[in-house]
Amino acid sequence: MSSTGSTGDVFQQVNQFWSILDDLSLNDPAAYGRFIEKQIQEGDEFRAAPELDSRLCTDILEPKKGSLYINICSWKRVPAPQDPSRPIPVCSGKLETDTNEGQGRYSVLDVALNPAVLQESKKDKTEVYMLALSFAQQQHGMSLSQQYNVVSCSPKSSPDDLHRRLGFRQRPNPSRQPDTASQNPAALLQQISALRSEKQHKDPAIQIINRPAEHKKKDLIQIISTTFVQPQKPEYQLEVKTDTVGVAHSMELTVDLPKVYSMSECQLRISKDDVLLEVEDVYYLLLEFPKTVIEDTAYAIFNKKNRRLTLRVNVF
């Protein structure tokens, strides 16, 4: 469910309990410390990154044939089922489709569950896998083969890829003192407010769908769709520069960024194998270089008139 509360609203709500917390800190410091630690722990769990648990590969039969890779993820942000008779909360990222020469058309989907769900099914994940297949079919209108393989690798499934599709962005932990019982209520309430404000702005929307008919143990799946702005892939051109005899000596990447006004908005990371360009909530581009590059030779310029970024780097 979404929330429209602002930081000011949060402070107003917290201030209603100010006198109670103040009294608790004076009369029962241990209970006061436990309460504050619980609030901070919940904030830490909310900021925890999703972790890849296992991967499936199956065939898409309709509407367009191809392969589907499903990344099963463990994520503390996803609530645990309240009891065995209640729906299983599931969070998913954007379905990403691409092609390559050797494999043809393929799609990648990330499905995240609470760690307790995966721990419970650690010995036999068949039900979790069938749940993921059912989710993909119902949410994305595709017909899938019920035969699947558990695979050791899948395309576009690095931690950065998972975080991007699931809408996760790493945020620094708020500063915290080692002894919460000795802190004054004002400082601690600011920490609570910051955590609650962050959680309200990221609280996911929820809907309910039916589970496959052959699984009767739990009747429903609770689907949590993250509410985030999906960055778009900008238009780009990657060119290998050669000398007079045709030997490659450098590469030039040009990226059109019509929504960017300054180089300071861009986050650019380069390795010998690939380059990552991010403009928060606007653009995301991850490219593999066709040749190994010399990272130290890379430099980039941004043309404000054309809204175009140009990166040049030498190759080995």
Coordinates of C-alpha atoms in Angstrom, one line a residue:
M1 CA 0.0 0.0 0.0
S2 CA 1.3 3.4 -0.8
S3 CA 1.6 6.3 1.6
T4 CA 1.4 10.1 1.1
G5 CA 2.8 11.0 4.5
S6 CA 5.6 13.6 4.5
T7 CA 8.5 13.9 6.9
G8 CA 6.6 16.6 8.8
D9 CA 3.7 14.3 9.2
V10 CA 6.0 11.6 10.7
F11 CA 7.4 14.0 13.2
Q12 CA 3.9 15.1 14.2
Q13 CA 2.9 11.5 14.8
V14 CA 6.1 10.7 16.8
N15 CA 5.7 13.8 18.9
Q16 CA 2.4 12.4 20.2
F17 CA 4.5 9.7 22.0
W18 CA 7.2 12.0 23.1
S19 CA 6.2 12.2 26.7
I20 CA 5.6 8.5 26.9
L21 CA 9.1 7.7 25.6
D22 CA 10.6 10.3 27.8
D23 CA 9.0 8.7 30.8
L24 CA 10.1 5.3 29.6
S25 CA 13.7 6.4 29.2
L26 CA 13.8 7.7 32.8
N27 CA 11.9 4.8 34.5
D28 CA 12.9 1.8 32.4
P29 CA 16.0 2.5 30.4
A30 CA 16.4 -1.2 29.4
A31 CA 12.9 -1.3 27.9
Y32 CA 13.5 2.0 26.2
G33 CA 16.7 0.7 24.7
R34 CA 15.0 -2.4 23.4
F35 CA 12.3 -0.4 21.8
I36 CA 14.8 1.9 20.0
E37 CA 17.0 -1.1 18.9
K38 CA 13.9 -2.7 17.4
Q39 CA 13.2 0.4 15.3
I40 CA 16.7 0.6 14.1
Q41 CA 16.9 -3.1 13.3
E42 CA 13.7 -2.8 11.2
G43 CA 15.3 0.0 9.3
D44 CA 18.5 -2.1 8.7
E45 CA 16.4 -5.0 7.4
F46 CA 14.5 -2.6 5.1
R47 CA 17.8 -1.4 3.6
A48 CA 19.2 -4.9 3.2
A49 CA 19.9 -5.8 -0.4
P50 CA 18.2 -8.7 -2.2
E51 CA 20.4 -11.8 -2.5
L52 CA 20.3 -14.4 -5.3
D53 CA 19.2 -17.8 -4.0
S54 CA 18.8 -20.0 -7.2
R55 CA 18.0 -19.8 -10.9
L56 CA 15.5 -21.5 -13.1
C57 CA 15.3 -21.8 -16.9
T58 CA 12.2 -22.8 -18.8
D59 CA 10.7 -22.3 -22.3
I60 CA 8.2 -19.6 -23.2
L61 CA 5.6 -21.1 -25.4
E62 CA 3.4 -18.0 -26.0
P63 CA 3.1 -15.2 -27.0
K64 CA 6.6 -15.4 -28.4
K65 CA 8.8 -18.4 -28.1
G66 CA 12.1 -18.1 -26.2
S67 CA 13.8 -18.9 -22.9
L68 CA 12.8 -17.5 -19.5
Y69 CA 15.3 -17.2 -16.7
I70 CA 13.8 -16.7 -13.2
N71 CA 16.1 -15.5 -10.5
I72 CA 14.8 -16.6 -7.1
C73 CA 16.0 -14.0 -4.5
S74 CA 16.0 -13.7 -0.8
W75 CA 15.0 -10.3 0.4
K76 CA 14.4 -9.1 4.0
R77 CA 12.2 -6.3 2.7
V78 CA 9.6 -8.8 1.6
P79 CA 7.3 -9.6 4.6
A80 CA 7.2 -13.2 5.9
P81 CA 3.8 -15.0 5.8
Q82 CA 1.9 -14.4 9.0
D83 CA 1.0 -18.1 9.3
P84 CA 0.8 -21.2 6.9
S85 CA -2.8 -20.4 6.0
R86 CA -2.1 -16.9 4.8
P87 CA -0.8 -15.7 1.4
I88 CA 3.0 -15.8 0.6
P89 CA 4.2 -12.3 -0.1
V90 CA 6.2 -12.1 -3.4
C91 CA 8.0 -9.1 -4.9
S92 CA 9.2 -9.0 -8.5
G93 CA 11.2 -6.8 -10.7
K94 CA 10.7 -5.7 -14.3
L95 CA 10.7 -8.4 -17.0
E96 CA 13.7 -7.8 -19.2
T97 CA 13.9 -9.2 -22.7
D98 CA 16.9 -9.4 -25.1
T99 CA 18.5 -11.5 -27.8
N100 CA 21.9 -13.0 -28.5
E101 CA 23.4 -14.9 -31.5
G102 CA 23.8 -18.2 -29.8
Q103 CA 20.6 -18.4 -27.8
G104 CA 18.1 -16.2 -29.6
R105 CA 15.3 -14.5 -27.7
Y106 CA 15.3 -14.7 -23.9
S107 CA 13.8 -13.0 -20.9
V108 CA 14.9 -12.5 -17.3
L109 CA 12.6 -12.1 -14.3
D110 CA 13.5 -11.6 -10.6
V111 CA 11.2 -13.1 -8.0
A112 CA 12.0 -12.2 -4.3
L113 CA 10.7 -13.9 -1.2
N114 CA 11.3 -13.5 2.5
P115 CA 14.4 -15.5 3.7
A116 CA 12.2 -17.5 6.0
V117 CA 10.2 -18.9 3.1
L118 CA 13.3 -20.0 1.3
Q119 CA 14.8 -21.5 4.5
E120 CA 11.6 -23.5 5.1
S121 CA 11.8 -25.0 1.6
K122 CA 15.6 -25.4 1.7
K123 CA 15.5 -29.2 1.3
D124 CA 12.9 -29.2 -1.5
K125 CA 12.2 -26.0 -3.4
T126 CA 9.7 -27.5 -5.9
E127 CA 6.8 -25.5 -4.4
V128 CA 8.8 -22.3 -4.6
Y129 CA 9.8 -23.0 -8.2
M130 CA 6.2 -23.7 -9.2
L131 CA 5.1 -20.5 -7.5
A132 CA 7.6 -18.5 -9.5
L133 CA 6.4 -20.1 -12.8
S134 CA 2.8 -19.4 -11.9
F135 CA 3.6 -15.8 -11.0
A136 CA 5.4 -15.3 -14.4
Q137 CA 2.4 -16.7 -16.3
Q138 CA -0.2 -14.7 -14.4
Q139 CA 1.6 -11.4 -14.2
H140 CA 3.1 -11.3 -17.7
G141 CA 0.5 -13.1 -19.7
M142 CA 2.8 -15.8 -21.0
S143 CA 2.4 -19.6 -21.4
L144 CA 5.3 -21.5 -20.0
S145 CA 6.5 -25.1 -20.2
Q146 CA 6.1 -26.7 -16.8
Q147 CA 9.5 -28.5 -17.3
Y148 CA 12.3 -26.4 -15.9
N149 CA 16.0 -26.7 -15.1
V150 CA 17.9 -25.3 -12.1
V151 CA 20.9 -23.6 -13.7
S152 CA 24.1 -22.2 -12.2
C153 CA 24.2 -19.0 -14.3
S154 CA 21.8 -16.8 -16.2
P155 CA 22.3 -13.7 -18.4
K156 CA 22.0 -10.2 -17.0
S157 CA 22.0 -11.5 -13.4
S158 CA 24.8 -9.6 -11.7
P159 CA 24.0 -8.0 -8.3
D160 CA 23.8 -4.6 -10.2
D161 CA 21.3 -6.1 -12.6
L162 CA 19.1 -7.6 -9.8
H163 CA 19.2 -4.3 -7.8
R164 CA 18.3 -2.3 -10.9
R165 CA 15.3 -4.5 -11.9
L166 CA 14.0 -4.8 -8.3
G167 CA 14.4 -1.0 -7.7
F168 CA 16.9 -1.4 -4.9
R169 CA 19.4 1.4 -4.2
Q170 CA 22.0 1.1 -1.5
R171 CA 21.7 3.8 1.1
P172 CA 24.2 4.5 3.9
N173 CA 23.1 3.4 7.3
P174 CA 22.1 6.3 9.6
S175 CA 24.7 7.1 12.3
R176 CA 23.9 5.3 15.5
Q177 CA 25.4 5.4 19.1
P178 CA 26.4 2.1 20.7
D179 CA 24.4 2.7 23.9
T180 CA 20.8 3.6 22.9
A181 CA 19.6 3.7 26.5
S182 CA 21.9 6.6 27.3
Q183 CA 20.7 8.8 24.3
N184 CA 18.2 11.5 24.8
P185 CA 14.7 11.0 23.3
A186 CA 15.1 13.8 20.7
A187 CA 18.1 12.2 19.0
L188 CA 16.6 8.8 19.0
L189 CA 13.2 10.0 17.7
Q190 CA 15.0 11.6 14.8
Q191 CA 16.4 8.2 13.9
I192 CA 13.0 6.6 14.2
S193 CA 11.5 9.3 12.1
A194 CA 14.1 9.0 9.4
L195 CA 13.6 5.3 9.2
R196 CA 9.8 5.5 9.1
S197 CA 9.9 8.3 6.5
E198 CA 12.1 6.2 4.2
K199 CA 9.9 3.2 4.7
Q200 CA 6.7 5.1 4.0
H201 CA 8.1 6.5 0.7
K202 CA 9.1 3.0 -0.4
D203 CA 6.2 1.0 1.0
P204 CA 5.1 -1.4 -1.8
A205 CA 1.7 -1.8 -3.4
I206 CA -0.1 -5.1 -2.8
Q207 CA -2.5 -7.2 -4.9
I208 CA -3.7 -10.8 -4.6
I209 CA -3.7 -13.5 -7.3
N210 CA -4.7 -17.2 -7.3
R211 CA -2.1 -20.0 -7.0
P212 CA -1.9 -22.9 -9.4
A213 CA -4.8 -25.4 -9.0
E214 CA -2.6 -28.3 -8.2
H215 CA -1.2 -26.6 -5.1
K216 CA -3.8 -26.6 -2.3
K217 CA -1.7 -26.0 0.8
K218 CA -2.0 -22.2 0.5
D219 CA -4.7 -20.7 -1.6
L220 CA -3.2 -17.3 -2.5
I221 CA 0.0 -15.6 -3.3
Q222 CA 0.4 -12.0 -2.1
I223 CA 2.2 -10.1 -4.8
I224 CA 4.2 -7.0 -3.8
S225 CA 5.1 -4.8 -6.8
T226 CA 7.8 -2.2 -5.9
T227 CA 6.9 1.4 -6.6
F228 CA 9.9 2.9 -8.2
V229 CA 10.7 4.8 -11.4
Q230 CA 12.3 2.4 -13.9
P231 CA 15.3 4.1 -15.6
Q232 CA 15.3 3.9 -19.4
K233 CA 18.1 2.6 -21.6
P234 CA 19.4 5.6 -23.5
E235 CA 20.4 5.6 -27.2
Y236 CA 24.1 5.0 -27.7
Q237 CA 26.8 4.1 -30.2
L238 CA 29.9 2.1 -29.5
E239 CA 32.7 2.4 -32.1
V240 CA 36.1 0.6 -32.2
K241 CA 38.7 2.9 -33.6
T242 CA 41.5 1.4 -35.7
D243 CA 44.8 2.5 -37.2
T244 CA 45.7 2.6 -40.9
V245 CA 46.4 -1.2 -41.0
G246 CA 43.1 -2.1 -39.2
V247 CA 44.5 -2.7 -35.7
A248 CA 42.2 -1.5 -32.9
H249 CA 43.7 1.1 -30.7
S250 CA 40.7 2.7 -28.9
M251 CA 36.9 2.8 -28.4
E252 CA 34.5 5.6 -28.4
L253 CA 31.1 5.5 -26.8
T254 CA 28.5 8.2 -27.4
V255 CA 25.3 8.3 -25.4
D256 CA 22.4 10.7 -26.0
L257 CA 21.0 12.0 -22.7
P258 CA 18.3 14.5 -23.5
K259 CA 17.1 14.7 -19.9
V260 CA 20.5 15.5 -18.5
Y261 CA 21.8 19.0 -18.1
S262 CA 25.2 18.5 -16.4
M263 CA 28.0 15.9 -16.2
S264 CA 27.5 16.0 -12.4
E265 CA 24.2 14.1 -12.8
C266 CA 26.0 11.1 -14.3
Q267 CA 27.6 8.2 -12.4
L268 CA 30.1 6.6 -14.7
R269 CA 32.0 3.4 -13.7
I270 CA 34.4 1.6 -16.0
S271 CA 36.3 -1.7 -15.8
K272 CA 38.5 -3.5 -18.3
D273 CA 35.5 -5.4 -19.5
D274 CA 32.5 -3.1 -19.3
V275 CA 31.1 0.4 -18.5
L276 CA 28.1 1.4 -16.4
L277 CA 26.4 4.7 -16.8
E278 CA 23.6 5.8 -14.4
V279 CA 21.5 8.9 -14.0
E280 CA 19.4 8.2 -10.9
D281 CA 15.8 7.3 -11.9
V282 CA 16.3 8.5 -15.4
Y283 CA 18.9 6.4 -17.4
Y284 CA 20.7 3.1 -16.9
L285 CA 23.2 1.7 -19.4
L286 CA 25.5 -1.3 -18.8
L287 CA 27.7 -2.3 -21.8
E288 CA 30.3 -5.0 -22.3
F289 CA 33.3 -3.9 -24.3
P290 CA 34.1 -6.0 -27.4
K291 CA 37.8 -5.7 -26.4
T292 CA 39.6 -5.4 -23.2
V293 CA 40.3 -1.8 -22.4
I294 CA 42.9 0.1 -20.3
E295 CA 40.8 1.7 -17.6
D296 CA 43.4 4.4 -16.7
T297 CA 43.2 5.9 -20.2
A298 CA 39.4 6.5 -20.1
Y299 CA 38.1 10.1 -20.1
A300 CA 34.6 11.4 -20.7
I301 CA 33.1 14.8 -21.8
F302 CA 29.5 16.0 -21.8
N303 CA 28.3 18.4 -24.5
K304 CA 25.6 20.5 -22.9
K305 CA 24.3 21.8 -26.2
N306 CA 23.7 18.4 -27.7
R307 CA 23.1 16.6 -24.3
R308 CA 25.5 14.0 -25.3
L309 CA 28.2 12.1 -23.3
T310 CA 31.3 10.9 -25.1
L311 CA 33.7 8.3 -23.5
R312 CA 37.0 7.4 -25.0
V313 CA 39.3 4.7 -23.8
N314 CA 42.3 2.8 -25.2
V315 CA 42.4 -0.9 -25.8
F316 CA 45.1 -3.5 -25.1

